XYZ file of C-alpha atoms in Angstrom:
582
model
C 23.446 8.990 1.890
C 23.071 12.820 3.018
C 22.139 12.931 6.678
C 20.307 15.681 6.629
C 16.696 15.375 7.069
C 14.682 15.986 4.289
C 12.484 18.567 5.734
C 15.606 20.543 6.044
C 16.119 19.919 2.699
C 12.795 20.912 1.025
C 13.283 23.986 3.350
C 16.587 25.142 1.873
C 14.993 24.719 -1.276
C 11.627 25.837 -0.992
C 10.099 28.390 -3.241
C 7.305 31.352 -2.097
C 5.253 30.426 -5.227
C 4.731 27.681 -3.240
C 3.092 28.937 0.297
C 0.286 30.118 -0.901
C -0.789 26.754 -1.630
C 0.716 24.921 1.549
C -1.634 27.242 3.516
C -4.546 26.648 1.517
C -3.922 23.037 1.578
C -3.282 22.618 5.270
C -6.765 24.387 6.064
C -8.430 22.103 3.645
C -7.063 18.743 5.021
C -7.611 20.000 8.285
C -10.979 20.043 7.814
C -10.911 16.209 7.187
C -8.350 15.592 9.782
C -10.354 16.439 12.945
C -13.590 14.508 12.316
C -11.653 11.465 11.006
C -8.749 11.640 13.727
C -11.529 11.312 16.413
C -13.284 8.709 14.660
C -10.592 6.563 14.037
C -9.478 7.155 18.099
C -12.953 5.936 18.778
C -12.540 2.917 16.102
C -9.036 2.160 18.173
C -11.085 1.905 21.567
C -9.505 5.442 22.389
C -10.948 8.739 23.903
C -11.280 11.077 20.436
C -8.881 14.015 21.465
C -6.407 10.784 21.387
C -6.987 11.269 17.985
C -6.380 14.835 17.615
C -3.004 14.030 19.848
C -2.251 11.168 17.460
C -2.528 13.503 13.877
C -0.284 16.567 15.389
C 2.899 14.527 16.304
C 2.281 12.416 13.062
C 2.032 15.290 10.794
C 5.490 17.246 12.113
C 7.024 14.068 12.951
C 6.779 12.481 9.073
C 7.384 16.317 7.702
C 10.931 16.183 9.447
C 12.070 13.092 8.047
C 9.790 11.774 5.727
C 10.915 11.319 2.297
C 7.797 12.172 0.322
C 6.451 15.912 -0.110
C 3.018 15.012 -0.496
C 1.785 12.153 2.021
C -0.227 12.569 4.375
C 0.214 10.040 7.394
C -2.371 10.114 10.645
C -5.092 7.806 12.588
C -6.576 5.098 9.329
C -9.746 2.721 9.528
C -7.403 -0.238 8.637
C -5.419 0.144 11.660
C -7.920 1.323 14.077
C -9.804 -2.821 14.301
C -5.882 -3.652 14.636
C -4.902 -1.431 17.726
C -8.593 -2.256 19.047
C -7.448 -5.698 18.889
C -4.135 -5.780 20.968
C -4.841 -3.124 23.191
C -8.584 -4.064 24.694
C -7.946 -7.701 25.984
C -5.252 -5.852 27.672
C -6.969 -3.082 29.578
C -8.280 -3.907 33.027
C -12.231 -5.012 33.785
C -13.187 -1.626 34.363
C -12.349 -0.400 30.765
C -9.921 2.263 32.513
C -9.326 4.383 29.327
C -6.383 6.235 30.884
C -4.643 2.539 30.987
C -5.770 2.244 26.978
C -4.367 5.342 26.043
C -0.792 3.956 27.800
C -0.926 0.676 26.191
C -1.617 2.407 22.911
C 1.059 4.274 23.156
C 3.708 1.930 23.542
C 2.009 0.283 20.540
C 3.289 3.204 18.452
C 6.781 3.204 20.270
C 7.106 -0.533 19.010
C 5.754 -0.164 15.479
C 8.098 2.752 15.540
C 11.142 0.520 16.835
C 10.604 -1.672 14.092
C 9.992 0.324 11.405
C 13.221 2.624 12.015
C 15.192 -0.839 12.913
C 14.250 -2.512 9.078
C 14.677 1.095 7.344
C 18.790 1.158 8.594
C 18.838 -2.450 7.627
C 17.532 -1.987 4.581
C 14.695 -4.010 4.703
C 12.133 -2.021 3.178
C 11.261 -5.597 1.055
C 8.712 -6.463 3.542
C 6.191 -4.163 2.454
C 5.875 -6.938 -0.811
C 5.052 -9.665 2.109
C 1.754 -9.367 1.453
C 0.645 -10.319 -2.846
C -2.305 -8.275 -4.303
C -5.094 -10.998 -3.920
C -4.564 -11.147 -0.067
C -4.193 -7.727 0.542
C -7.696 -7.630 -0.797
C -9.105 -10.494 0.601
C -7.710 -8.638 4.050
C -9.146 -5.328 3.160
C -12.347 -6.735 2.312
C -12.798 -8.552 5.984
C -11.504 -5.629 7.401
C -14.494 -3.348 5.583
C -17.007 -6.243 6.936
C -15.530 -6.298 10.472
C -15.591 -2.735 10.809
C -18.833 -2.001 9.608
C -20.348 -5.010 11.791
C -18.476 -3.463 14.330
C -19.924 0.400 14.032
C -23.676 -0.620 13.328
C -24.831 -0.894 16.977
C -22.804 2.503 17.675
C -24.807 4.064 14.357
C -27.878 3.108 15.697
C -27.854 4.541 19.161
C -26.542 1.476 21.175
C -23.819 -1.141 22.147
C -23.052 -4.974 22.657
C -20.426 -6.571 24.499
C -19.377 -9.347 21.680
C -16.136 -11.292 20.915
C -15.657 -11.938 17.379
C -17.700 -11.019 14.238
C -20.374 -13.517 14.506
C -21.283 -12.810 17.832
C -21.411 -9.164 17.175
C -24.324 -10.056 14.446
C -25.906 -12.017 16.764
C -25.922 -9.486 19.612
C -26.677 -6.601 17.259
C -29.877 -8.661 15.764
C -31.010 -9.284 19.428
C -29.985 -5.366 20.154
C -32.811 -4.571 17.247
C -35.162 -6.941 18.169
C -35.503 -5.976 21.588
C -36.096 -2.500 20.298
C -32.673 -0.604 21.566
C -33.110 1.340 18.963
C -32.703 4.757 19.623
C -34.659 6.549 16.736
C -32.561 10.392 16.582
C -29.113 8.525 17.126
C -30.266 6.336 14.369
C -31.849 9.588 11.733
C -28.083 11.478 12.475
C -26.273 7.916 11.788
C -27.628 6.577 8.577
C -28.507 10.557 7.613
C -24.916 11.150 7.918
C -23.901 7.683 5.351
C -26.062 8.675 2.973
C -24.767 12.303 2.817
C -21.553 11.649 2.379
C -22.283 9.274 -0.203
C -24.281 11.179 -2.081
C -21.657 14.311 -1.544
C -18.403 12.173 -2.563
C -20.888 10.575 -5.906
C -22.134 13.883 -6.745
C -20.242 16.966 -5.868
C -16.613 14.919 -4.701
C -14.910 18.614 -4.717
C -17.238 19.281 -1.501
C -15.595 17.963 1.678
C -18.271 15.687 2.161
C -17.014 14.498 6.046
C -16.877 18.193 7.026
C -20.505 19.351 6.135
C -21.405 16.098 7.426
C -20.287 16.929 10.697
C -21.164 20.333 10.973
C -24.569 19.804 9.883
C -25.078 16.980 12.935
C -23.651 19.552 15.517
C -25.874 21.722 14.044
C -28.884 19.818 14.408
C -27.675 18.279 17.958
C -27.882 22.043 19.101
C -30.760 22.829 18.159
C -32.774 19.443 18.610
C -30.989 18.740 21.966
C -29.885 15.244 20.833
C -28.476 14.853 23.974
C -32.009 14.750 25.571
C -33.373 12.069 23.328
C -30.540 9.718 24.403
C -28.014 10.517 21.266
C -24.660 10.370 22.805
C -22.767 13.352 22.217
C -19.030 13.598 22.054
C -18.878 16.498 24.930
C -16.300 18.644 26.060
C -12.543 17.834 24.861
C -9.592 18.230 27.346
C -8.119 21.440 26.519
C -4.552 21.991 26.388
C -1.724 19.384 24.829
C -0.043 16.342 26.772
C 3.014 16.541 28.034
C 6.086 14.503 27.007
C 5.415 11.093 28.815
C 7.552 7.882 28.402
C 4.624 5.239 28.572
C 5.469 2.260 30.821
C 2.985 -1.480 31.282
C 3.789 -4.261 32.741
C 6.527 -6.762 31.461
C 3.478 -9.061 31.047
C 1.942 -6.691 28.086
C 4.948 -6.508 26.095
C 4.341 -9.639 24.157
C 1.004 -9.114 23.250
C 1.997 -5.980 22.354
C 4.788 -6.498 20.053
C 2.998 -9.016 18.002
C 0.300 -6.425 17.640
C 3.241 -4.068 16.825
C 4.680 -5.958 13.962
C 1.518 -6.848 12.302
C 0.983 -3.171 12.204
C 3.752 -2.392 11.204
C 3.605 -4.738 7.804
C 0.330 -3.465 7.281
C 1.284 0.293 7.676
C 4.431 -0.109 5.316
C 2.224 -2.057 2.528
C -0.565 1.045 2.546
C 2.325 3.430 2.516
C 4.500 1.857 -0.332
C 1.299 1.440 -2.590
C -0.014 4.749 -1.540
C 3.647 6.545 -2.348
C 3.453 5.010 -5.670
C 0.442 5.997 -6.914
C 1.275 9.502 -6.151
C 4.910 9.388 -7.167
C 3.894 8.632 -10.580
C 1.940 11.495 -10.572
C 4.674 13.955 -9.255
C 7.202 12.326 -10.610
C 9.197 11.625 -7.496
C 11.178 8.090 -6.812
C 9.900 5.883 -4.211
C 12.179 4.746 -1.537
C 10.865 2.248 0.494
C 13.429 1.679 3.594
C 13.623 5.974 3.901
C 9.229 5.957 4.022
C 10.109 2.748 7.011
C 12.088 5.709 8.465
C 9.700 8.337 7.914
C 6.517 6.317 9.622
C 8.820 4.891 12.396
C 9.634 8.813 13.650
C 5.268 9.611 13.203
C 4.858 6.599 15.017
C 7.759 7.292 17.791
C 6.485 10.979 17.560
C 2.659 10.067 18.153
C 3.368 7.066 20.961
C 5.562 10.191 23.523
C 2.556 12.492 23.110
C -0.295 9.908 23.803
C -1.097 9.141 20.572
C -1.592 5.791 18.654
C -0.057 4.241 15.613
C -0.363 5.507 11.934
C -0.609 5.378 8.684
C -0.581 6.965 5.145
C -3.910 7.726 4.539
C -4.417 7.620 0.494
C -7.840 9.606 0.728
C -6.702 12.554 3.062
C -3.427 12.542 0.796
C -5.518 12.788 -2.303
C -7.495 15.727 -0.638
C -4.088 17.544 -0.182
C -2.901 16.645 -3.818
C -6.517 18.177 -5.164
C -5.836 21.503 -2.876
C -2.605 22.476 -4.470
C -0.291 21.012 -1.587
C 3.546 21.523 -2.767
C 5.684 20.166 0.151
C 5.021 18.760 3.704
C 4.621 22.584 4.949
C 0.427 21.239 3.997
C 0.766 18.689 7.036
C 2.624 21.221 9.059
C -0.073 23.848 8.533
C -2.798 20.995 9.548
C -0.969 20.211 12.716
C -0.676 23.452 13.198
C -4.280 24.161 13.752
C -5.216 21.428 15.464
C -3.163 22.477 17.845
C -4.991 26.101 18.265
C -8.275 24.261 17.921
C -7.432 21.817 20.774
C -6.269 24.608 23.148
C -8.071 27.377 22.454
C -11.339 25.733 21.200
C -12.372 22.481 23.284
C -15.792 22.679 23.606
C -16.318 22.968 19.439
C -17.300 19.457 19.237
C -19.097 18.946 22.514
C -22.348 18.654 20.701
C -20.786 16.151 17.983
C -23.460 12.957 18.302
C -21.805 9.793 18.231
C -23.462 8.407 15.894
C -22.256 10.856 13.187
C -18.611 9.320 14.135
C -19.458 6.031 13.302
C -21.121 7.460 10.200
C -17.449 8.967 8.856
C -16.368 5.048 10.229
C -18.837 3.192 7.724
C -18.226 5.595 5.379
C -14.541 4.905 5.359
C -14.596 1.501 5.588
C -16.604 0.825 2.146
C -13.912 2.524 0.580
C -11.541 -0.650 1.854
C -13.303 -3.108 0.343
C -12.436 -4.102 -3.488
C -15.237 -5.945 -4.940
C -14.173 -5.006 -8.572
C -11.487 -6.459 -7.407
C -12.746 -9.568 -6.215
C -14.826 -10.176 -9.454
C -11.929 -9.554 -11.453
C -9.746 -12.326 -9.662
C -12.065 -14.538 -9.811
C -12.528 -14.239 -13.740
C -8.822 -13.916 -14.139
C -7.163 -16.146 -11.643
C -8.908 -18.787 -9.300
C -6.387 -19.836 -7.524
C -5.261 -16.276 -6.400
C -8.881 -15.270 -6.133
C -9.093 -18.675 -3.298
C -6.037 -16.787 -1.206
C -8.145 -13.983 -1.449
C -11.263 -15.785 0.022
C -9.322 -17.738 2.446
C -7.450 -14.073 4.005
C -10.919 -12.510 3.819
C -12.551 -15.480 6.101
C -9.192 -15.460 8.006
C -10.100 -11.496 9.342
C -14.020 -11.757 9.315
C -13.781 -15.389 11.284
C -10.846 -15.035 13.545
C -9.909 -11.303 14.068
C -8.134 -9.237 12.183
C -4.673 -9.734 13.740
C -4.656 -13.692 12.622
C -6.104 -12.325 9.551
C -3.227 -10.225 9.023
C -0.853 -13.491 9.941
C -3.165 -15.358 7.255
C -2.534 -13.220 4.586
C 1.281 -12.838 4.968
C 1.407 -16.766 5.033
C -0.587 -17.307 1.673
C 1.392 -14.560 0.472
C 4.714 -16.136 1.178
C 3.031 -19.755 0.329
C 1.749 -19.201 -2.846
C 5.408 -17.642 -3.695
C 6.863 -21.012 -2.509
C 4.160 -22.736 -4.555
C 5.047 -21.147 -7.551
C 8.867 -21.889 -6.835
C 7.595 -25.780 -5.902
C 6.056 -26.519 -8.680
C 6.819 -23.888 -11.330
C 5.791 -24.258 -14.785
C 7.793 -26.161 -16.784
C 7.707 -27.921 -20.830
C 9.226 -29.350 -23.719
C 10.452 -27.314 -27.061
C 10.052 -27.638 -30.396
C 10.757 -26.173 -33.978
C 8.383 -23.981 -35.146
C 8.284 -23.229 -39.098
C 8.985 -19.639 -39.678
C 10.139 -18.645 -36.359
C 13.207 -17.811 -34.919
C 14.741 -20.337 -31.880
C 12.460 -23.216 -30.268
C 8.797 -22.570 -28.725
C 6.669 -24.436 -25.838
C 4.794 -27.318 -27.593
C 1.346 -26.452 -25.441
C 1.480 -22.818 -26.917
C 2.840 -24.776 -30.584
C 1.221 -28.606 -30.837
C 2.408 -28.357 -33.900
C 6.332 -27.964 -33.106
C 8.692 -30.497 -34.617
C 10.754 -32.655 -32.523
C 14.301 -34.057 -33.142
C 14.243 -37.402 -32.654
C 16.553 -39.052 -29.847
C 16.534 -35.701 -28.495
C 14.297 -33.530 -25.463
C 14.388 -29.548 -25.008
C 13.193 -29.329 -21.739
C 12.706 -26.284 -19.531
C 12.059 -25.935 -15.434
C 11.214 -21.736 -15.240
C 12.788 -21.448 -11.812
C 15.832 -21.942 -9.539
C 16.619 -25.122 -8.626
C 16.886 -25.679 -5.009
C 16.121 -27.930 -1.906
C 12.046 -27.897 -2.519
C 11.764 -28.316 -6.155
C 14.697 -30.796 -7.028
C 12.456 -33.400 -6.537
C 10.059 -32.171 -9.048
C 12.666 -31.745 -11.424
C 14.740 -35.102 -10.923
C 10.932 -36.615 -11.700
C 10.020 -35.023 -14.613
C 13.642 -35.431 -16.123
C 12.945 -39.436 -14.946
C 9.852 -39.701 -16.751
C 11.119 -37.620 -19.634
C 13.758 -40.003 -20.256
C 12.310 -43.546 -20.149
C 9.269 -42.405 -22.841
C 9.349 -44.404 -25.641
C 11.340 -44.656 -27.815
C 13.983 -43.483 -25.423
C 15.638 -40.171 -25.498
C 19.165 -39.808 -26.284
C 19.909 -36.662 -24.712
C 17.861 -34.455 -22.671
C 18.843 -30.755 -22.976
C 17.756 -28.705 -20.228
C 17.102 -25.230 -22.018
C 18.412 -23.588 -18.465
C 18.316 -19.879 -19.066
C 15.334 -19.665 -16.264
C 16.994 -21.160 -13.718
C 18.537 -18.366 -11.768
C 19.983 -20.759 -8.968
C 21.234 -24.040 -7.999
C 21.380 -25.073 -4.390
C 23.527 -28.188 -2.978
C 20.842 -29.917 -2.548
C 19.835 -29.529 -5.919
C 23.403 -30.222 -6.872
C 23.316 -33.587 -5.397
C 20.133 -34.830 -7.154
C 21.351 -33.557 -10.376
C 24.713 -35.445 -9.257
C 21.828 -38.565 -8.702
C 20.082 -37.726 -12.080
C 23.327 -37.802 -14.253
C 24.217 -40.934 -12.932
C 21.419 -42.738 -13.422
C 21.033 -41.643 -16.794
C 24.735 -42.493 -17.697
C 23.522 -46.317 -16.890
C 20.807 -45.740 -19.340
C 23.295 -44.854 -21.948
C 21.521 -41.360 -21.829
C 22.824 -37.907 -21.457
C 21.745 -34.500 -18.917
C 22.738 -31.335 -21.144
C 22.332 -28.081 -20.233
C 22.032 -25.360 -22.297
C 22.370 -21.226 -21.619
C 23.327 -21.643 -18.093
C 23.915 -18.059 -16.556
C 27.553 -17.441 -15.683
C 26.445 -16.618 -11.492
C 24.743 -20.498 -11.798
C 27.903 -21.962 -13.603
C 30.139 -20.409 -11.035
C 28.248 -22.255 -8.271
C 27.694 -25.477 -10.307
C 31.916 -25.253 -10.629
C 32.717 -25.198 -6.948
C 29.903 -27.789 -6.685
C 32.519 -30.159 -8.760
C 28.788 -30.678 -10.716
C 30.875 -29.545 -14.100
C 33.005 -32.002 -13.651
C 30.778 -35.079 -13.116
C 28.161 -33.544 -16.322
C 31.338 -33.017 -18.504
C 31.989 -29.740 -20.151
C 31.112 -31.112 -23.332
C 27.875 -31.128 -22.467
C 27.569 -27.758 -21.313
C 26.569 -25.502 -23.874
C 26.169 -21.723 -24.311
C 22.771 -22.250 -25.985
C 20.167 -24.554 -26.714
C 21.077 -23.713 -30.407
C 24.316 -24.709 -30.096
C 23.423 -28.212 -28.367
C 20.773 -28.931 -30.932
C 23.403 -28.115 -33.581
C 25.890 -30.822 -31.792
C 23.814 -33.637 -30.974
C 22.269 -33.441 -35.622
C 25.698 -33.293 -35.805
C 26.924 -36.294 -34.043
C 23.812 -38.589 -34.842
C 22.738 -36.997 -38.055
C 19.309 -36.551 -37.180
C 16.788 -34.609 -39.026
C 13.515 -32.363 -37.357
C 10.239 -34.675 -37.457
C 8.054 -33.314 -40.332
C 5.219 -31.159 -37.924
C 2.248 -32.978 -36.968
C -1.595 -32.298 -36.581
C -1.104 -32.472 -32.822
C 1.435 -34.011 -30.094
C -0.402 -37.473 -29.066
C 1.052 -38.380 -25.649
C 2.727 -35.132 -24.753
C 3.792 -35.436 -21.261
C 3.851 -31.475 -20.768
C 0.283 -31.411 -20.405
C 0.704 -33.661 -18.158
C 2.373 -31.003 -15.968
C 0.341 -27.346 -15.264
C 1.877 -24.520 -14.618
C 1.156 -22.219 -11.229
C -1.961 -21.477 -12.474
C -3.283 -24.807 -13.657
């Protein structure tokens, strides 16, 4: 592995044909950048220019060692309800914001920690902890919660709630008791329905950015800030220094559990975002080199008072659509935030608050999958009920559990597939090749005095049971089953304690006067069965290469002939036993 970073790479290779569009690119995706950096600051329960602080260090940080040449990383709505959520119950009484800002920023030195720990081990896996239906199911509470969360702030007020349900209740008492303020809400739901309208209609036109300068524009000349809109004001001008942020030993914990839920939910958006645009440039995605690449934007971001991040697929997609070549796009972005920032603070004085929680909403809709729902639910209940339960798990308990939620169903419903996997007999299908499930072929033919039975999984301590039963039942059916042949090319694994119930199971069926075969075992799962001494106690003669070659043995031995086909299997025991998704 070359240790040279690859931004020094792309740089030794880069070609002029290619700066041109960097440029262009960069000025475009700033243009996004600013309004959504501050509103995702504000999101996090941050002062905006944290924001600003947050996309700089992100943006040269990632384009130093970041593997990809198109992703944009920087402040995202899915993390913002995250940081909010470790970092608030953590500042003092008083709110101090200066004491947010530190605690934030050790948040990004931890998710960075971790991140560049797992991508030297290797264990860029994790981003797969979290299955499809979840993720959605996550998303979607997340959309809810943040868009409960921004209505009061839309509308020209605020509540002091715990929780999603009492934020409904508090914002339904907030409109009833007319707090209301009537401009703050025109500029907020003025500001949703533009950008809708702009990203249906004309989605070329940077629908966030003429969003925003229209509501400064209006702010200025209206005076929002007399009609009790609350402006944005001033930003601190200049960039923070270097600073090593330091809390108590007391908000570590708190902290790092905060961290690592970030940081699984940071890696997930990043590996699916990567993808998607990998198979559009036709680069490779490397999943422990991207942990790298977000753990140095994170580290970058958390010395320079910024907050954690990650890949945003929307502001990446704006960069893709202006001809962005190389990370030079993110450079050029960071670049002039930095002149805006120190040369230009008082730009967004006039920016109403309201308009903020506008690119918010706006954002969050774009989370939610309800095509995506709909189609689980037609497709797959049982994954579309891990969706529901991770989606109640965020909008009912905070989106921290909600993120623990949907990693456990994730790693759940893989140990409920493994559990109780799908498993059937075989039979002889007329004019095709080898032997077929009887539930997809009721009208396979069976051998008498023999069973084809397959188990598609590994064998091992939590389905052995399941096996050792269905082999049980399998064998005292009537009439009785000679030999049971266990077609085992799908078992990728035996454990010992799977090894001593099959030790168990042969045994037992020896006093019927039966026989355990197995048929097709994979070389890795005979080696292990040998040092097991399992060979041994099954005999080698009934170990087979194939199920073909048992079959052949046992008509051989017995001189048994295939059972003409019949109009259906009565008393098939396989449908007895569903698959996964039964």
């Amino acid at each position: 592995m070359s240790l040279v970073p690859p931004g020094f790479r792309v740089a030794a290779t880069y070609r002029r044909a290619w700066l041109v569009k960097d440029l262009t690119a960069g000025v475009v995706l700033t243009t996004l950048l600013v309004p959504q950096g501050m509103a995702y600051a504000e999101l996090a329960g941050l002062p905006p220019i944290t924001g600003l602080y947050t996309s700089i260090m992100c943006l040269l940080g990632y384009a130093l060692v970041g593997p990809s040449r198109i992703l944009v990383l920087g402040p995202d709505s899915s993390l913002g309800p995250m940081i909010a959520a470790t970092v608030l119950p953590l500042v003092a009484a008083d709110g101090d914001p200066q004491r947010a800002v530190v605690l934030a920023s050790l948040l990004a030195v931890m998710v960075a920690a971790i991140m560049l720990v797992a991508g030297v081990a290797k264990l860029g896996f994790i981003a797969e902890l979290i299955s499809k239906p979840t993720m959605i199911g996550y998303l979607n509470g997340l959309a809810l919660t943040i868009l409960i969360g921004q209505l009061p702030k839309l509308l020209g007020f605020s509540v002091d709630a715990d929780g999603l349900i009492e934020e409904v209740a508090d914002f339904g008492r907030g409109l009833a008791d007319g707090a209301v303020v009537p401009a703050a809400a025109a500029v907020g739901l003025g500001g949703i329905a533009l950008v809708l309208a702009l990203q249906r209609w004309l989605p070329k036109v940077p629908a966030v950015l003429v969003m925003v300068v229209l509501a400064i524009a209006v702010s200025s000349i209206a005076g929002l800030g007399d009609h009790g809109v609350s402006l944005i004001g001033t930003l601190p001008q200049g960039f923070p220094p270097l600073s090593i942020p330091t809390v108590p030993w007391a908000d570590v914990l708190p902290l790092a559990a905060g961290a690592l839920a970030i940081a699984v939910v940071s890696l997930a958006d990043t590996i699916s975002t990567s993808t998607a645009f990998a198979e559009r440039t036709g680069q490779e995605v490397r999943g422990n080199a991207e942990m790298i690449g977000i753990g140095t934007a994170n580290l970058a971001a958390g010395l320079f008072q910024g907050f954690p991040v990650s890949t945003s697929a929307s502001r990446t997609a704006v960069a893709e659509r202006a001809g962005a070549r190389t990370q030079l796009t993110g450079v050029t972005g960071a670049v002039l935030i930095v002149i805006l920032i120190v040369a230009l603070p008082g730009l967004f004085r006039n920016l109403p608050q309201p308009a903020l929680a506008a690119v918010v909403i706006t954002a969050s809709l774009s989370l939610a999958d309800i095509p995506g729902t709909v189609r689980l639910w037609k497709q797959r209940r049982v994954e579309f009920s891990l969706s529901l339960v991770a989606f109640a798990g965020v909008a009912l308990l905070g989106v921290l559990p909600g993120i623990g939620i949907a990693v456990g169903l994730s790693i759940l419903n893989v140990f409920r597939r493994a559990w109780r996997p799908y498993q059937t007999t075989l039979g002889l299908v007329d004019d095709m090749r080898g032997y077929h499930d009887v539930r997809s072929y009721p009208t396979a033919r069976l051998l008498p005095g023999l069973v084809i039975f397959r188990f598609d999984a590994p064998l091992f301590f939590a389905n052995a049971k399941t096996f050792r039963d269905e082999v049980v039942a399998i064998s005292r059916a009537e009439p009785a089953p000679e030999w049971i042949v266990v077609a085992a090319e799908p078992i990728t694994d035996v454990d010992t304690t799977a090894a001593d119930v099959l030790f168990e199971l042969d045994h037992l069926l020896d006093e019927r006067g039966q026989s355990l075969v197995f048929a097709g075992l994979k070389d890795p799962v005979r080696r292990k069965i040998d040092g097991y001494g399992l060979t041994e106690k099954i005999e080698p003669r009934h170990l087979f290469p194939t199920v073909g070659s048992a079959v052949a043995e046992f008509r051989a031995r017995r001189h048994a002939e295939w059972a003409p086909a019949p109009t259906a299997v009565p008393g098939d025991r396989s449908a007895m036993t569903p698959g996964p998704g039964g």
